[in-house]
Tab-separated table of C-alpha atoms in Angstrom:
chain	number	residue	atom	x	y	z
A	470	UNK	CA	-118.502	-16.038	109.704
A	471	UNK	CA	-116.564	-18.688	112.666
A	472	UNK	CA	-118.168	-21.887	113.183
A	473	UNK	CA	-118.329	-22.276	116.758
A	474	UNK	CA	-117.869	-25.992	118.343
A	475	UNK	CA	-118.152	-27.216	121.861
A	476	UNK	CA	-114.770	-29.312	122.854
A	477	UNK	CA	-115.139	-33.243	124.144
A	478	UNK	CA	-112.829	-34.739	126.638
A	479	UNK	CA	-111.504	-36.782	123.659
A	480	UNK	CA	-111.503	-34.397	120.918
A	481	UNK	CA	-108.486	-33.924	118.771
A	482	UNK	CA	-108.563	-30.523	119.186
A	483	UNK	CA	-107.515	-30.180	122.484
A	484	UNK	CA	-103.797	-30.026	121.595
A	485	UNK	CA	-105.092	-26.618	119.153
A	486	UNK	CA	-106.887	-25.107	122.555
A	487	UNK	CA	-104.132	-25.160	124.652
A	488	UNK	CA	-101.770	-24.079	122.054
A	489	UNK	CA	-104.293	-21.273	121.197
A	490	UNK	CA	-104.240	-20.406	125.297
A	491	UNK	CA	-100.892	-20.092	125.380
A	492	UNK	CA	-99.775	-17.675	122.295
A	493	UNK	CA	-102.838	-15.655	123.143
A	494	UNK	CA	-102.312	-11.969	125.824
A	495	UNK	CA	-105.762	-12.554	127.510
A	496	UNK	CA	-105.435	-16.188	127.832
A	497	UNK	CA	-105.149	-17.690	131.344
A	498	UNK	CA	-104.323	-21.024	133.145
A	499	UNK	CA	-108.149	-20.671	133.682
A	500	UNK	CA	-108.409	-21.304	130.204
A	501	UNK	CA	-106.547	-24.464	129.764
A	502	UNK	CA	-108.351	-27.552	128.588
A	503	UNK	CA	-107.399	-29.286	131.390
A	504	UNK	CA	-110.534	-27.424	133.781
A	505	UNK	CA	-112.864	-29.126	132.056
A	506	UNK	CA	-111.499	-33.007	133.213
A	507	UNK	CA	-110.811	-31.064	136.796
A	508	UNK	CA	-114.696	-29.217	137.109
A	509	UNK	CA	-116.486	-32.678	135.302
A	510	UNK	CA	-114.304	-35.724	137.212
A	511	UNK	CA	-114.166	-33.738	140.717
A	512	UNK	CA	-117.144	-31.682	140.977
A	513	UNK	CA	-119.455	-33.386	138.478
A	514	UNK	CA	-120.160	-30.036	136.776
A	515	UNK	CA	-121.537	-29.904	132.956
A	516	UNK	CA	-118.913	-27.768	131.065
A	517	UNK	CA	-119.839	-26.415	127.475
A	518	UNK	CA	-115.933	-25.959	126.159
A	519	UNK	CA	-116.747	-23.590	123.298
A	520	UNK	CA	-113.913	-22.532	120.416
A	521	UNK	CA	-114.704	-20.833	117.280
A	522	UNK	CA	-113.037	-21.520	113.902
A	523	UNK	CA	-112.037	-20.160	110.905
A	524	UNK	CA	-110.623	-22.691	107.917
A	525	UNK	CA	-110.613	-25.038	110.536
A	526	UNK	CA	-107.964	-22.667	113.214
A	527	UNK	CA	-109.086	-21.924	116.100
A	528	UNK	CA	-109.362	-18.426	116.305
A	529	UNK	CA	-111.229	-18.375	119.810
A	530	UNK	CA	-112.296	-20.056	123.093
A	531	UNK	CA	-114.906	-19.717	126.060
A	532	UNK	CA	-114.865	-22.488	128.746
A	533	UNK	CA	-117.854	-22.559	130.273
A	534	UNK	CA	-119.344	-24.601	133.297
A	535	UNK	CA	-123.148	-25.325	134.125
A	536	UNK	CA	-123.579	-24.848	138.024
A	537	UNK	CA	-127.250	-25.445	139.580
A	538	UNK	CA	-128.065	-25.569	142.812
A	539	UNK	CA	-131.792	-24.912	145.075
A	540	UNK	CA	-128.967	-22.663	147.574
A	541	UNK	CA	-127.176	-21.199	145.433
A	542	UNK	CA	-129.137	-20.497	142.010
A	543	UNK	CA	-128.400	-21.756	138.591
A	544	UNK	CA	-125.438	-20.378	136.302
A	545	UNK	CA	-123.317	-21.111	133.301
A	546	UNK	CA	-120.204	-19.886	134.622
A	547	UNK	CA	-116.731	-18.910	133.056
A	548	UNK	CA	-115.950	-20.230	134.690
A	549	UNK	CA	-116.394	-21.789	138.301
A	550	UNK	CA	-113.457	-21.510	140.820
A	551	UNK	CA	-111.605	-19.503	138.466
A	552	UNK	CA	-111.083	-15.850	139.131
A	553	UNK	CA	-110.068	-15.229	135.464
A	554	UNK	CA	-112.516	-16.299	132.588
A	555	UNK	CA	-114.028	-14.853	129.781
A	556	UNK	CA	-113.746	-15.487	125.975
A	557	UNK	CA	-110.511	-15.055	124.102
A	558	UNK	CA	-110.275	-13.630	121.297
A	559	UNK	CA	-110.599	-10.618	118.722
A	560	UNK	CA	-113.156	-8.723	119.707
A	561	UNK	CA	-115.844	-9.983	117.351
A	562	UNK	CA	-114.781	-13.592	117.955
A	563	UNK	CA	-115.593	-13.047	122.018
A	564	UNK	CA	-119.131	-11.608	120.730
A	565	UNK	CA	-120.117	-14.342	118.726
A	566	UNK	CA	-118.903	-16.879	121.590
A	567	UNK	CA	-120.512	-14.843	124.295
A	568	UNK	CA	-123.991	-15.025	121.805
A	569	UNK	CA	-123.527	-18.986	121.659
A	570	UNK	CA	-123.521	-18.598	126.234
A	571	UNK	CA	-126.567	-16.905	126.058
A	572	UNK	CA	-128.331	-19.919	123.639
A	573	UNK	CA	-126.955	-22.213	125.882
A	574	UNK	CA	-128.116	-20.154	129.051
A	575	UNK	CA	-131.568	-19.875	127.896
A	576	UNK	CA	-131.636	-24.067	126.464
A	577	UNK	CA	-130.688	-25.196	130.441
A	578	UNK	CA	-133.068	-21.951	131.630
A	579	UNK	CA	-130.592	-20.951	134.289
A	580	UNK	CA	-130.915	-17.489	135.869
A	581	UNK	CA	-127.871	-16.108	134.253
A	582	UNK	CA	-124.869	-16.026	132.566
A	583	UNK	CA	-121.368	-15.148	134.346
A	584	UNK	CA	-118.178	-13.767	132.706
A	585	UNK	CA	-115.211	-13.536	134.357
A	586	UNK	CA	-113.293	-11.262	132.529
A	587	UNK	CA	-109.805	-9.455	134.092
A	588	UNK	CA	-110.787	-6.660	131.350
A	589	UNK	CA	-113.933	-3.923	130.280
A	590	UNK	CA	-115.681	-5.427	127.602
A	591	UNK	CA	-117.774	-3.533	124.477
A	592	UNK	CA	-120.705	-4.804	125.219
A	593	UNK	CA	-123.803	-4.554	126.315
A	594	UNK	CA	-123.511	-6.656	129.507
A	595	UNK	CA	-124.325	-6.134	132.912
A	596	UNK	CA	-120.781	-5.653	134.505
A	597	UNK	CA	-119.617	-5.969	138.232
A	598	UNK	CA	-116.519	-5.312	140.169
A	599	UNK	CA	-116.346	-6.638	143.117
A	600	UNK	CA	-112.970	-7.892	143.030
A	601	UNK	CA	-109.471	-6.518	142.572
A	602	UNK	CA	-106.278	-8.513	141.989
A	603	UNK	CA	-102.895	-8.239	143.041
A	604	UNK	CA	-99.727	-8.717	141.314
A	605	UNK	CA	-95.651	-7.333	140.921
A	606	UNK	CA	-92.531	-8.252	139.039
A	607	UNK	CA	-90.369	-10.250	140.623
A	608	UNK	CA	-87.058	-8.375	141.394
A	609	UNK	CA	-83.950	-10.277	140.231
A	610	UNK	CA	-83.082	-11.699	144.014
A	611	UNK	CA	-84.371	-12.953	147.181
A	612	UNK	CA	-82.948	-8.803	148.290
A	613	UNK	CA	-84.416	-7.086	146.208
A	614	UNK	CA	-87.749	-8.725	146.598
A	615	UNK	CA	-87.661	-8.104	150.218
A	616	UNK	CA	-86.521	-4.253	148.862
A	617	UNK	CA	-89.601	-3.850	147.369
A	618	UNK	CA	-91.955	-5.215	149.861
A	619	UNK	CA	-93.299	-2.113	151.511
A	620	UNK	CA	-91.610	-1.221	154.933
A	621	UNK	CA	-94.391	-2.573	157.914
A	622	UNK	CA	-94.878	-5.746	155.528
A	623	UNK	CA	-91.057	-5.862	154.993
A	624	UNK	CA	-90.597	-5.934	159.073
A	625	UNK	CA	-93.032	-9.057	159.037
A	626	UNK	CA	-90.900	-10.715	157.251
A	627	UNK	CA	-87.741	-10.027	158.449
A	628	UNK	CA	-88.816	-11.497	161.966
A	629	UNK	CA	-90.146	-14.223	160.414
A	630	UNK	CA	-86.496	-14.721	158.706
A	631	UNK	CA	-84.991	-14.912	162.259
A	632	UNK	CA	-87.015	-17.602	163.633
A	633	UNK	CA	-86.172	-21.183	162.720
A	634	UNK	CA	-89.402	-22.034	160.544
A	635	UNK	CA	-87.890	-23.754	156.962
A	636	UNK	CA	-89.987	-24.168	154.050
A	637	UNK	CA	-91.085	-27.457	151.967
A	638	UNK	CA	-92.107	-28.260	148.785
A	639	UNK	CA	-94.666	-31.533	149.277
A	640	UNK	CA	-95.851	-33.404	146.746
A	641	UNK	CA	-98.835	-35.103	149.630
A	642	UNK	CA	-101.199	-32.538	149.955
A	643	UNK	CA	-102.335	-33.671	153.146
A	644	UNK	CA	-100.933	-31.631	155.151
A	645	UNK	CA	-101.676	-28.687	152.465
A	646	UNK	CA	-105.039	-30.132	153.056
A	647	UNK	CA	-105.764	-30.237	156.898
A	648	UNK	CA	-104.361	-26.827	157.562
A	649	UNK	CA	-106.290	-25.088	154.696
A	650	UNK	CA	-110.153	-26.601	155.448
A	651	UNK	CA	-109.246	-25.122	158.944
A	652	UNK	CA	-108.241	-21.447	157.832
A	653	UNK	CA	-111.702	-21.735	155.935
A	654	UNK	CA	-113.137	-23.584	158.670
A	655	UNK	CA	-112.308	-20.586	161.315
A	656	UNK	CA	-113.780	-17.884	158.604
A	657	UNK	CA	-116.435	-19.075	158.044
A	658	UNK	CA	-116.092	-20.540	154.889
A	659	UNK	CA	-117.153	-24.525	153.282
A	660	UNK	CA	-114.375	-26.174	151.945
A	661	UNK	CA	-114.842	-27.891	148.909
A	662	UNK	CA	-113.617	-31.836	148.182
A	663	UNK	CA	-110.177	-32.424	148.868
A	664	UNK	CA	-111.016	-34.537	145.220
A	665	UNK	CA	-110.620	-31.014	143.719
A	666	UNK	CA	-106.853	-31.172	144.352
A	667	UNK	CA	-106.350	-34.528	143.785
A	668	UNK	CA	-107.678	-33.642	140.032
A	669	UNK	CA	-105.617	-30.600	139.792
A	670	UNK	CA	-102.504	-32.375	140.518
A	671	UNK	CA	-103.362	-35.421	138.054
A	672	UNK	CA	-104.367	-32.649	135.344
A	673	UNK	CA	-101.764	-29.999	135.928
A	674	UNK	CA	-98.739	-31.922	137.882
A	675	UNK	CA	-95.683	-29.388	136.056
A	676	UNK	CA	-98.349	-26.688	136.652
A	677	UNK	CA	-98.987	-27.038	140.298
A	678	UNK	CA	-97.038	-27.173	143.142
A	679	UNK	CA	-98.016	-26.991	147.197
A	680	UNK	CA	-95.146	-24.936	149.484
A	681	UNK	CA	-95.520	-25.662	153.370
A	682	UNK	CA	-94.235	-24.151	156.050
A	683	UNK	CA	-93.100	-25.963	158.784
A	684	UNK	CA	-91.938	-24.650	162.305
A	685	UNK	CA	-89.433	-27.895	163.390
A	686	UNK	CA	-91.989	-30.361	162.362
A	687	UNK	CA	-95.305	-28.759	162.301
A	688	UNK	CA	-96.841	-27.449	159.055
A	689	UNK	CA	-98.255	-24.028	160.132
A	690	UNK	CA	-99.011	-22.400	156.617
A	691	UNK	CA	-98.818	-23.974	153.281
A	692	UNK	CA	-100.096	-22.594	149.588
A	693	UNK	CA	-101.317	-24.251	146.521
A	694	UNK	CA	-99.706	-22.156	143.960
A	695	UNK	CA	-99.999	-22.209	140.080
A	696	UNK	CA	-97.338	-21.250	137.279
A	697	UNK	CA	-98.242	-20.453	134.029
A	698	UNK	CA	-96.751	-18.498	131.160
A	699	UNK	CA	-93.586	-16.844	133.235
A	700	UNK	CA	-96.120	-16.496	136.290
A	701	UNK	CA	-96.671	-17.747	140.020
A	702	UNK	CA	-100.133	-17.892	141.257
A	703	UNK	CA	-100.685	-18.475	144.570
A	704	UNK	CA	-104.322	-19.878	145.187
A	705	UNK	CA	-105.728	-22.050	147.807
A	706	UNK	CA	-103.961	-21.006	150.882
A	707	UNK	CA	-103.959	-20.663	155.063
A	708	UNK	CA	-102.129	-21.328	158.798
A	709	UNK	CA	-102.905	-22.500	161.296
A	710	UNK	CA	-104.007	-20.187	164.040
A	711	UNK	CA	-100.483	-20.045	165.748
A	712	UNK	CA	-99.407	-19.092	161.651
A	713	UNK	CA	-100.692	-14.867	162.882
A	714	UNK	CA	-98.231	-14.836	166.194
A	715	UNK	CA	-95.247	-16.591	164.004
A	716	UNK	CA	-95.491	-15.144	160.782
A	717	UNK	CA	-95.469	-17.938	158.773
A	718	UNK	CA	-98.133	-16.572	156.799
A	719	UNK	CA	-95.921	-13.395	155.282
A	720	UNK	CA	-93.263	-15.808	154.806
A	721	UNK	CA	-94.607	-18.404	153.057
A	722	UNK	CA	-95.751	-15.518	150.672
A	723	UNK	CA	-91.713	-14.171	150.568
A	724	UNK	CA	-90.168	-17.517	150.056
A	725	UNK	CA	-92.422	-18.498	147.233
A	726	UNK	CA	-91.996	-15.248	145.251
A	727	UNK	CA	-88.221	-16.104	146.003
A	728	UNK	CA	-88.556	-19.250	144.914
A	729	UNK	CA	-90.950	-18.594	142.038
A	730	UNK	CA	-88.101	-16.322	140.838
A	731	UNK	CA	-84.839	-18.641	141.031
A	732	UNK	CA	-86.003	-21.922	140.592
A	733	UNK	CA	-89.200	-21.344	138.118
A	734	UNK	CA	-88.152	-18.518	136.155
A	735	UNK	CA	-90.468	-16.616	136.722
A	736	UNK	CA	-91.308	-12.804	136.105
A	737	UNK	CA	-94.488	-12.323	137.681
A	738	UNK	CA	-96.115	-12.499	141.270
A	739	UNK	CA	-100.105	-13.216	140.409
A	740	UNK	CA	-101.476	-12.861	144.447
A	741	UNK	CA	-104.592	-13.275	143.361
A	742	UNK	CA	-107.795	-11.882	143.119
A	743	UNK	CA	-110.159	-10.191	146.858
A	744	UNK	CA	-112.777	-8.713	147.422
A	745	UNK	CA	-113.023	-4.958	147.725
A	746	UNK	CA	-112.429	-4.234	151.068
A	747	UNK	CA	-112.353	-7.393	152.863
A	748	UNK	CA	-109.880	-8.270	154.846
A	749	UNK	CA	-108.228	-10.244	152.487
A	750	UNK	CA	-107.903	-6.791	150.326
A	751	UNK	CA	-106.251	-5.135	152.704
A	752	UNK	CA	-103.888	-7.554	153.545
A	753	UNK	CA	-102.684	-7.659	150.181
A	754	UNK	CA	-102.415	-4.218	149.974
A	755	UNK	CA	-99.686	-3.954	152.764
A	756	UNK	CA	-97.769	-5.095	151.010
A	757	UNK	CA	-97.747	-2.779	148.363
A	758	UNK	CA	-98.785	-4.547	144.851
A	759	UNK	CA	-100.313	-3.053	141.786
A	760	UNK	CA	-103.713	-3.661	141.820
A	761	UNK	CA	-106.332	-3.839	138.856
A	762	UNK	CA	-110.224	-4.135	139.432
A	763	UNK	CA	-111.763	-7.062	137.680
A	764	UNK	CA	-114.709	-7.023	135.176
A	765	UNK	CA	-117.125	-9.529	135.610
A	766	UNK	CA	-120.143	-10.133	133.440
A	767	UNK	CA	-123.254	-10.916	133.961
A	768	UNK	CA	-126.143	-12.013	131.336
A	769	UNK	CA	-129.662	-12.303	132.887
A	770	UNK	CA	-131.648	-15.610	131.711
A	771	UNK	CA	-134.949	-16.534	134.218
A	772	UNK	CA	-133.649	-13.349	136.997
A	773	UNK	CA	-135.213	-10.299	137.308
A	774	UNK	CA	-131.743	-9.368	139.437
A	775	UNK	CA	-128.458	-10.432	140.158
A	776	UNK	CA	-128.285	-12.515	143.326
A	777	UNK	CA	-125.930	-11.455	146.107
A	778	UNK	CA	-123.514	-14.159	147.823
A	779	UNK	CA	-120.848	-12.145	148.671
A	780	UNK	CA	-119.997	-13.123	152.716
A	781	UNK	CA	-120.483	-9.998	153.611
A	782	UNK	CA	-124.196	-10.391	152.846
A	783	UNK	CA	-126.118	-9.998	156.243
A	784	UNK	CA	-128.348	-12.674	155.978
A	785	UNK	CA	-125.135	-14.879	155.838
A	786	UNK	CA	-123.606	-13.389	159.278
A	787	UNK	CA	-124.912	-16.229	161.350
A	788	UNK	CA	-124.330	-19.223	159.236
A	789	UNK	CA	-120.333	-18.141	159.583
A	790	UNK	CA	-120.486	-17.698	162.772
A	791	UNK	CA	-122.846	-20.900	163.145
A	792	UNK	CA	-120.040	-22.301	160.983
A	793	UNK	CA	-116.976	-21.276	162.503
A	794	UNK	CA	-118.184	-23.319	165.675
A	795	UNK	CA	-118.150	-26.458	163.767
A	796	UNK	CA	-116.161	-29.056	165.139
A	797	UNK	CA	-113.055	-29.288	161.741
A	798	UNK	CA	-114.858	-33.069	161.415
A	799	UNK	CA	-118.103	-31.942	160.313
A	800	UNK	CA	-117.053	-28.996	158.285
A	801	UNK	CA	-114.929	-31.198	156.554
A	802	UNK	CA	-117.690	-33.691	155.928
A	803	UNK	CA	-120.131	-30.963	155.292
A	804	UNK	CA	-118.203	-27.882	153.597
A	805	UNK	CA	-117.742	-30.160	149.730
A	806	UNK	CA	-121.848	-30.616	150.303
A	807	UNK	CA	-121.730	-26.256	150.096
A	808	UNK	CA	-118.864	-25.336	148.666
A	809	UNK	CA	-119.360	-27.545	145.969
A	810	UNK	CA	-121.923	-25.187	144.289
A	811	UNK	CA	-119.833	-21.930	145.430
A	812	UNK	CA	-117.725	-21.858	142.446
């Protein structure tokens, strides 16, 4: 039988945890144990990072965090603020870790346990597939990367390349956070605290990077990226209102693809998840990338049905319209107090 353990922040097994994630084909950047520190210190969420051992060797991991709110529910999630999660290991190890997660969920009195798997699982959990993830292999050079993008999207990029806009790598996150928080306000979505970005840069200094497009001296588009296993994942991105006319977002993602291939030796571009039939989903389809349906799984504990926190839920439409009208300073102050629970 496997022994199930809980990882502590000073646990000597932390390096073995990451080594296991590095070596396993299902291990993602979001399974790395550094996220435990990020979630606890920047967001204040209790964590339950489970690992299974056999003969004192790690054979499976399951990162979990407890997100509890009177407004948005009470859940044990793998993993909040991350697009991928769930247990990693052989099928029988995953089932053992899932069972332990259910036991912890019952002890905590959560509404449900949520595991954000990429692929279907052979278990009795409820599966909800409302998101798809997009991606593509990175071609050999800038010209080949551009040629691989769908015709209409390629035309927008070419138009942007003819301007004097330039791209830059920023170590300071001030411009990024200003652009991203304004972009989310305009979408009617609360932004998380800047502390989350600070923590990610501190915990993953070599695996995070900010790429910014400037029109003259003005930063107009910016994206916060993760690098892992020869893949680049543009995770948090946005543009100023002028970005649509300038096509600076299109230029930003293209320049990121070229930079990741040429300077980071990346072979795959992970364009991240989008909700089916959303604006972001349509935008990514225009790039011509392959997409994969995600299989998020749930085990109801105290809830009798799953809640619907989607922005497409009609009951949130008034909130979204009101949020879009907030002054930026107010949205940046109030947003983190809500986004803290919208992982």
